[in-house]
Amino acid sequence: MEQKPILVVDDDPDAVEIVGTFLESRGYRVASAPDGRQALAKVDELRPALVLLDVMMPGMDGWEVCRIIKNHPDYGDTRVVMLTARGEFADKQEGLRCGADDYIVKPIRLDELGQKVERNLEARRRAQ
Amino acid sequence: MRILARVREDQLRRALQKIAETRGAVFVDAEPLSEEELGDALRAAPDVVVVEAGEVDDLARLRAETNGAGSALVIACHDSDRCETVALANADDWILLPASDRELDIRLETALQRAEGVRFPRRTEETIDRLRFQELLYDRLTGFPTLPVMIDRARELLDRRGELTILYIHYVWYSKIEEIYGWQKLDDVLESTAAAVRDFYARECDDGDNLMMVAHVADDDFILFTHVPAEPGVAERRLKTLTTRLEGFLRSRMEREHGEEIAALVGVYVGTATIFRNPKIRTERLIYRAIREAADAARGAEEWERTLKISDLKATLREGAVFMEYHPIIVTQTEEIYGFEALARGTRRSLRSPEVLFQVAEEANLIWELSRLLRQRAVQGILPNLKQGQFLFLNVDPHDFDDPEFRNLRGEDLGIDDPGRIVLEITERTAIKDYARFQEYLTAFRERGFRFAVDDAGSGYAGLGSIANLAPDFIKLDISLISNIDSNFLKQNLVETIVGFAESQGAQVVAEGIERREEFETVRDLGVHLTQGFLFHKPSAGVPE
């Protein structure tokens, strides 16, 4: 069975590079997108298992992208993990409203990233 | 399929007509039309437009218009020199005349495919535009076409049959299903309703060709275009029967698929209007007018039922026709019963659901009266069976605080010695307008010994700060935080935060809506003090052993 990729969405190319390299070194397939629109196009094309989604992006923000993915019947089992600069209660409530599955507060710590990616993929496998 | 042709040459026109006939397509002869009328005809979005070179002055404009209408453009030329013009006009295909019927047919097909490619580009970066575009034309949930698409088909049906009947299906949500059960539930309900309408029609009308639907014209309403064949005089009665049966069918299907609880929150009303072809009136206007008429009829039916419900409520209050159910709240660690939440229902069928009961009371300005009755009943119904140390949770409507009788409520008014056994639940969903005064009321209640719970907490209507200001004894978590919490880490984190916060405030956290063992284990591990849900107990009229 072909492993479904992880999609990293961030307008900061350095962040994409770091996160992507780290995940690849752990054996995941990785794809990336620099903004919300292209992220949605990639989701439609690749049907990733998990999307790491930056909240603060020009144009369509991460919340909106998350809402569209989670609202769409075809992408229902895609896990969405938000990357947010602020981990305040109200931010997480926003995540709840958008249907996000998890979140990581920036700056990203790679061990936390690895652990959260794995637990979400595991939850997805269990649900199938 | 629709073919629109603007050609002078008879032979070509006849050939195109023949192709249309064999393909079962509609042939529109645009030869006698002025350029302006041609523009109008294009707005009807034919699948393919055939023009003879020289027949249209402004080919670039025609190309733009056909693109706008999503039509394929084919240009017929008499000599190969003309083909240069064709290239400039960026047509989907061209024909060098004279051409055989077979060639014509193939050219039309190619053009259609090319135009299809333009309408739905396959390139990745444009996928999102395609999805958006489809979203405009077809409703995501129901898969039904949206109104602009349908108007065209309705016109076609009207032209063909000479008459058109419109059924307007009007939905009334007695309570905000979305807020209580989450948007997924609302989506589920809408989706299954659409399927139910389809099933109903598959069963009632043999001729599937007659039926077309539009979704979401206003809020959550549907429109259905159909044709009810019958002799004059009989049609009206047939339509009436159809309407009643459709309403009944949708209601029973809703009960079966989503349970009585949800079905009770949804009102379905069908209104109808029939129009006949009238060449003197623009068809769109006829159709829109009929939609309005059908919508008015549906709303009239709703209005009528509302009046009936209000008179039912008055009788309910007179006769005290309510009954109470008690939903146990258990201690998470020991699974022992900690207390009960009282839930009210009307005994009359139309007022069975508590949400409907309260909404009707609010409309009829009878909230205080209803609340007074329910408070008395709730306490009387359980007091003899309430064990030492158990609590009774009572829902309080925000309007109750305007009622002087409620504001001065004492334990003895309810027939209890210790008001500390009563927990008043106040929902976080309702915005509190006058905060200072509200705090004052709460303080007065607390001084008299009552306890408080903030209901639906964490749903995002108020932050932790405003919950802290109310200093509640209990925080009841919103159901959106609980469903599938075992697989959602964001929810787990939010609940963990609220538990930590509650403990610092000396409050206890209640998780409502626990339906699965995994959900229970997750909230238990997160330190949630109390739980309530179908996993352990359903609400019942008495006290479980």
PDB file of C-alpha atoms in Angstrom, chain B residues 59-61 63 73 75 81-91:
ATOM      1  CA  LEU B  59     -16.400  37.366 -33.623  1.00  0.00           C
ATOM      2  CA  ALA B  60     -14.219  38.314 -30.638  1.00  0.00           C
ATOM      3  CA  ARG B  61     -17.288  39.456 -28.748  1.00  0.00           C
ATOM      4  CA  ARG B  63     -16.205  34.224 -28.377  1.00  0.00           C
ATOM      5  CA  LEU B  73     -18.066  27.691 -30.551  1.00  0.00           C
ATOM      6  CA  ILE B  75     -17.329  28.392 -37.137  1.00  0.00           C
ATOM      7  CA  ASP B  81      -8.739  31.953 -46.261  1.00  0.00           C
ATOM      8  CA  ARG B  82     -11.526  32.441 -43.798  1.00  0.00           C
ATOM      9  CA  CYS B  83      -9.845  30.001 -41.477  1.00  0.00           C
ATOM     10  CA  GLU B  84      -7.473  32.764 -40.462  1.00  0.00           C
ATOM     11  CA  THR B  85     -10.402  34.667 -39.018  1.00  0.00           C
ATOM     12  CA  VAL B  86     -11.386  31.510 -37.215  1.00  0.00           C
ATOM     13  CA  ALA B  87      -7.980  31.200 -35.609  1.00  0.00           C
ATOM     14  CA  LEU B  88      -8.207  34.822 -34.497  1.00  0.00           C
ATOM     15  CA  ALA B  89     -11.599  34.226 -32.955  1.00  0.00           C
ATOM     16  CA  ASN B  90     -10.162  31.318 -30.997  1.00  0.00           C
ATOM     17  CA  ALA B  91     -13.065  29.023 -31.870  1.00  0.00           C
TER      18      ALA B  91
END
